[in-house]
Short mmCIF file of N, CA and C in Angstrom, two decimals:
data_model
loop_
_atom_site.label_atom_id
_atom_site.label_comp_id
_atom_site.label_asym_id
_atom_site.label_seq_id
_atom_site.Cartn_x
_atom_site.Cartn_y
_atom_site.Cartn_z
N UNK A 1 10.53 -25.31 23.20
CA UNK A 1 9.31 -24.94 22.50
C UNK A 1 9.06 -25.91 21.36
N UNK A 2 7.86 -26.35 21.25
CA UNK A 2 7.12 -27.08 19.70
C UNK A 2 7.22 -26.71 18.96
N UNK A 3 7.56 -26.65 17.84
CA UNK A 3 7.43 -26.55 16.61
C UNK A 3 5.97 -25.45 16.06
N UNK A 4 5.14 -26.13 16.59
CA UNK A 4 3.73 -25.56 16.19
C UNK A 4 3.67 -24.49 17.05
N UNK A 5 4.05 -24.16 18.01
CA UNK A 5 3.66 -23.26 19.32
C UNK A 5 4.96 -21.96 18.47
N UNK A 6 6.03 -22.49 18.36
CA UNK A 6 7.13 -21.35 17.30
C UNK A 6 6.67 -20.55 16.37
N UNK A 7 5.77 -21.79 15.44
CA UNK A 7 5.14 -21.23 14.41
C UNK A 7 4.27 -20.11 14.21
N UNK A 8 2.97 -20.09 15.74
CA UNK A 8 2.02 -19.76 16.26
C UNK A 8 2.71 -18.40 16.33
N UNK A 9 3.63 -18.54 17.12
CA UNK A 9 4.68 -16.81 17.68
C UNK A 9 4.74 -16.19 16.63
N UNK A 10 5.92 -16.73 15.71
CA UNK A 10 6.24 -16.00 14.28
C UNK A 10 5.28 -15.38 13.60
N UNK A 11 3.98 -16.05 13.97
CA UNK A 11 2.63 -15.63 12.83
C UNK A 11 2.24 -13.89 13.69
N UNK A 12 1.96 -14.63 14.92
CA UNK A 12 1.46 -13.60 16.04
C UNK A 12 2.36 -12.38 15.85
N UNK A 13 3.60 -12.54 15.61
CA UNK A 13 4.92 -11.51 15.67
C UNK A 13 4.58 -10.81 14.42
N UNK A 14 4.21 -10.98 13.11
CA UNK A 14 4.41 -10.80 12.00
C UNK A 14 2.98 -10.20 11.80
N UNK A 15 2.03 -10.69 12.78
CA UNK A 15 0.57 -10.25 11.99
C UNK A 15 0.86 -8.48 12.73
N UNK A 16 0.86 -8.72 13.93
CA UNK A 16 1.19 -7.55 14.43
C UNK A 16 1.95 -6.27 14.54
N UNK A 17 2.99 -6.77 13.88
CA UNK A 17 4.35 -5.84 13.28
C UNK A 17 3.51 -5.44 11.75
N UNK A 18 2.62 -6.21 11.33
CA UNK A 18 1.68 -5.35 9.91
C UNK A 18 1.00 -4.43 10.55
N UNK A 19 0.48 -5.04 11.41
CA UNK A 19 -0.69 -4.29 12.26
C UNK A 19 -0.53 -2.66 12.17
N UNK A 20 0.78 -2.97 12.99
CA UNK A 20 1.83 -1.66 13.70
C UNK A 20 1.95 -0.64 12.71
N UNK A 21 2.51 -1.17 11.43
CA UNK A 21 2.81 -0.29 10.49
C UNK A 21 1.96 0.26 9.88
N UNK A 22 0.65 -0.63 9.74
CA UNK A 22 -0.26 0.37 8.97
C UNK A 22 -1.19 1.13 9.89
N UNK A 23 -0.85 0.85 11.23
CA UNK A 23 -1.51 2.23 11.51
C UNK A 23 -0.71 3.21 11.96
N UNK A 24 0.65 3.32 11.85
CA UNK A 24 1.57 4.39 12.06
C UNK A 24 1.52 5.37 10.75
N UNK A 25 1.61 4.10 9.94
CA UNK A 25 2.11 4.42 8.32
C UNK A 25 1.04 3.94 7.13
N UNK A 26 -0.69 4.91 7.25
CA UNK A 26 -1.51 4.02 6.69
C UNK A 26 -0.66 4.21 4.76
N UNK A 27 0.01 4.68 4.41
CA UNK A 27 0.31 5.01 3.07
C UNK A 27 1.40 4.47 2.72
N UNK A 28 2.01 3.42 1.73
CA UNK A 28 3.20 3.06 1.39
C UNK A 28 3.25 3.17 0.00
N UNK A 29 4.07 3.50 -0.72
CA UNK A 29 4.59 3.54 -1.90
C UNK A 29 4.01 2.81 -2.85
N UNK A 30 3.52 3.70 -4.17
CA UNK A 30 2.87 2.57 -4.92
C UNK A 30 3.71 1.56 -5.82
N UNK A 31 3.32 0.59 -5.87
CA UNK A 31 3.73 -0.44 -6.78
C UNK A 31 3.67 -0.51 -8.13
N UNK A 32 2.91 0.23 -9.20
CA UNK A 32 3.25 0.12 -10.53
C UNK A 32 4.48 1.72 -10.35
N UNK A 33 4.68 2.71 -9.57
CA UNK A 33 5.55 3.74 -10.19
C UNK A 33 6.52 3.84 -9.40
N UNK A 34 6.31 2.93 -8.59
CA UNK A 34 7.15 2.54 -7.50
C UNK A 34 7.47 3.91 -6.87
N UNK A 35 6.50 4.74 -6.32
CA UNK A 35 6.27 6.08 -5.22
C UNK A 35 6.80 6.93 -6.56
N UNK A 36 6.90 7.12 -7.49
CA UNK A 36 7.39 8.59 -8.28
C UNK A 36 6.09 9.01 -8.92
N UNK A 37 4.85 8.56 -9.20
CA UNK A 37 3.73 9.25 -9.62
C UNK A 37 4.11 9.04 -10.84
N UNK A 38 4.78 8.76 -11.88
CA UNK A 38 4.75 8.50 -12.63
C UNK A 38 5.69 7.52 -13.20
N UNK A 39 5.61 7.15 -15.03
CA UNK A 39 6.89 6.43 -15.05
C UNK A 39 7.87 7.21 -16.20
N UNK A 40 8.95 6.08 -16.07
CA UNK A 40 10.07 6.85 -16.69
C UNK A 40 10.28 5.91 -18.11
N UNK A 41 10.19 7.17 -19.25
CA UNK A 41 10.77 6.39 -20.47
C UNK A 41 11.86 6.81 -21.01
N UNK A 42 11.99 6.35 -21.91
CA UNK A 42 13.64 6.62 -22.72
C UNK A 42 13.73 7.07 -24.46
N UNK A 43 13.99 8.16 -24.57
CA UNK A 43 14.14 8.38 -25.56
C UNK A 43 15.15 7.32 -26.68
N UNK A 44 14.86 7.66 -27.85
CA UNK A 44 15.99 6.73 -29.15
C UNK A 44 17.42 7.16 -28.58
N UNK A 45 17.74 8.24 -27.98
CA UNK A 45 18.92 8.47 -27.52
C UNK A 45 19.48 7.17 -26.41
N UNK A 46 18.38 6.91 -25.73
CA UNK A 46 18.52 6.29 -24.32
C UNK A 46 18.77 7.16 -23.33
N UNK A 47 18.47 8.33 -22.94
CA UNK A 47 18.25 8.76 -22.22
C UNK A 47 16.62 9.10 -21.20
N UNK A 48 16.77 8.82 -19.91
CA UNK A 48 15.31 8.96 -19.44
C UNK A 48 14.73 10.11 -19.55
N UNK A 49 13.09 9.85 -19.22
CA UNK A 49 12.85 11.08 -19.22
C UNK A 49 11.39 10.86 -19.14
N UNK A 50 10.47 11.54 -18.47
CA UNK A 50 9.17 11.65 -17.94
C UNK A 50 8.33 10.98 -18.78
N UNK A 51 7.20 9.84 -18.03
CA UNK A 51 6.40 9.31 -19.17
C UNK A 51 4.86 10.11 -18.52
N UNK A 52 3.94 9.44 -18.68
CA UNK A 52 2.86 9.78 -18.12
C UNK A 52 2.66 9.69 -16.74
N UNK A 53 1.38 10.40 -16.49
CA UNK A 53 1.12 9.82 -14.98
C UNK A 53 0.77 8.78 -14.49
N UNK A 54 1.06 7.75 -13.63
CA UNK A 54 0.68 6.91 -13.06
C UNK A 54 -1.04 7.04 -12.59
N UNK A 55 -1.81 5.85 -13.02
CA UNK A 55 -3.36 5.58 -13.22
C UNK A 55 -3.62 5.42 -12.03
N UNK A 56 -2.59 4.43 -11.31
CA UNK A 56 -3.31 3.99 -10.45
C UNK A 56 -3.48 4.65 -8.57
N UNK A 57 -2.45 5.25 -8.75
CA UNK A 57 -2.13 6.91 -7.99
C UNK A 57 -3.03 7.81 -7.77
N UNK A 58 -3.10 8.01 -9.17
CA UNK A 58 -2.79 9.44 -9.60
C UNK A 58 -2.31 10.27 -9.04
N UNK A 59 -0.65 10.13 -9.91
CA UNK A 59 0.14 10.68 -9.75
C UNK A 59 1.12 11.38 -8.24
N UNK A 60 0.12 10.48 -7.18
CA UNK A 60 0.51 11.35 -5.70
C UNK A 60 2.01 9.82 -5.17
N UNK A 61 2.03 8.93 -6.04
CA UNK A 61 2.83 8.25 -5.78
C UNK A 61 2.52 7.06 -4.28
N UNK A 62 1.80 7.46 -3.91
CA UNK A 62 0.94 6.74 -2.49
C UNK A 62 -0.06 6.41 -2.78
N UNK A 63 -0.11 5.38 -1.90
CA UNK A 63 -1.45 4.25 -2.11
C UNK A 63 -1.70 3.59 -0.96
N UNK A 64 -2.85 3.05 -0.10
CA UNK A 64 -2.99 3.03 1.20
C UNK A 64 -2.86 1.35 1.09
N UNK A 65 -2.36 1.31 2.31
CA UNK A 65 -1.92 -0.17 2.48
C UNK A 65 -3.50 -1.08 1.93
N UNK A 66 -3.18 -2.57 2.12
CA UNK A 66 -3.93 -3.37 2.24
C UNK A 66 -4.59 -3.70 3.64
N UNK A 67 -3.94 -3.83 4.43
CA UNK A 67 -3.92 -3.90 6.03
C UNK A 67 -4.61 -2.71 6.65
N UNK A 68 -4.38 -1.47 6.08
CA UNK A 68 -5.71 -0.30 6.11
C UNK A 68 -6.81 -0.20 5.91
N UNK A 69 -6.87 -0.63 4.58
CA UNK A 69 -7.87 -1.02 3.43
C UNK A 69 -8.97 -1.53 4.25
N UNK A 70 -8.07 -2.57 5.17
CA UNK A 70 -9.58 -3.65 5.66
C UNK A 70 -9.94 -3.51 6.90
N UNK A 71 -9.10 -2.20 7.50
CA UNK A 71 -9.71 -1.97 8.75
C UNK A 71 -10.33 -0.78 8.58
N UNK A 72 -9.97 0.26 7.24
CA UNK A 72 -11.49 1.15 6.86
C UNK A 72 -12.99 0.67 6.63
N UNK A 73 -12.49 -0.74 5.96
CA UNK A 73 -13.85 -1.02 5.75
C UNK A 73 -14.63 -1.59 6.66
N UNK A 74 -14.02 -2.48 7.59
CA UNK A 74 -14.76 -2.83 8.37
C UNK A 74 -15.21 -1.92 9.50
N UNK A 75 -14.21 -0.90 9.61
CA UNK A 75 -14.60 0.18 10.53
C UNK A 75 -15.98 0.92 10.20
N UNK A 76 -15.75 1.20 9.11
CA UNK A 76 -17.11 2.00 8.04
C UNK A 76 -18.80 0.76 7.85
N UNK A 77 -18.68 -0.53 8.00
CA UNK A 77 -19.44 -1.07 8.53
C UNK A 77 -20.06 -1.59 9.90
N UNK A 78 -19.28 -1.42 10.75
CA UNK A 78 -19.55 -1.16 11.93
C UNK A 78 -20.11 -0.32 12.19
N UNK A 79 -19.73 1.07 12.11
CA UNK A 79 -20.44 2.19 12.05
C UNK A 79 -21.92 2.26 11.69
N UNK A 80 -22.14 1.86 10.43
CA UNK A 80 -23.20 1.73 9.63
C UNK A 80 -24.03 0.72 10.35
N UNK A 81 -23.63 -0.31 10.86
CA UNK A 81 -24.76 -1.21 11.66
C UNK A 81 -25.27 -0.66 13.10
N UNK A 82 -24.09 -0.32 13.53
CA UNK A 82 -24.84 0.20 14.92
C UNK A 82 -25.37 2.19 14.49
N UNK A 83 -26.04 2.46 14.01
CA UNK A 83 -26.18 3.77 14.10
C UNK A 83 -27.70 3.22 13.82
#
């Protein structure tokens, strides 16, 4: 196999294994509270302990993929053109 034709696979392998997941799994863990809905601070003691809720959540700790994201929208314009 070429080099470029390998490359081609890996991409093909990788776009599709996203594919896969976000429509099994349109929801993955958010990234600023990292899935806890909120974050954790620390008292003068140093011990943790509940901060606020996470903004960008709110607070449900899930957040819908990117790879979702853009097949809602384009789904939701499709729709909208042919009707």
């Amino acid at each position: 196999m070429s080099l470029p034709l390998l490359a081609a696979a890996c991409l093909l392998i990788v776009t599709f294994g996203y594919g896969g997941k976000c429509w099994l799994s349109p929801f993955g863990d958010c990234r600023k509270c990292r899935g806890m809905g909120h974050e954790l601070k620390t008292n003068r003691k140093g011990r943790l302990k509940r901060g606020r809720d996470c903004r960008r959540c709110k607070a449900t700790g899930k957040r819908i993929r990117v790879g979702r994201w853009i097949y809602n929208r384009a789904a939701r314009t499709y729709r909208a053109g042919t009707r």
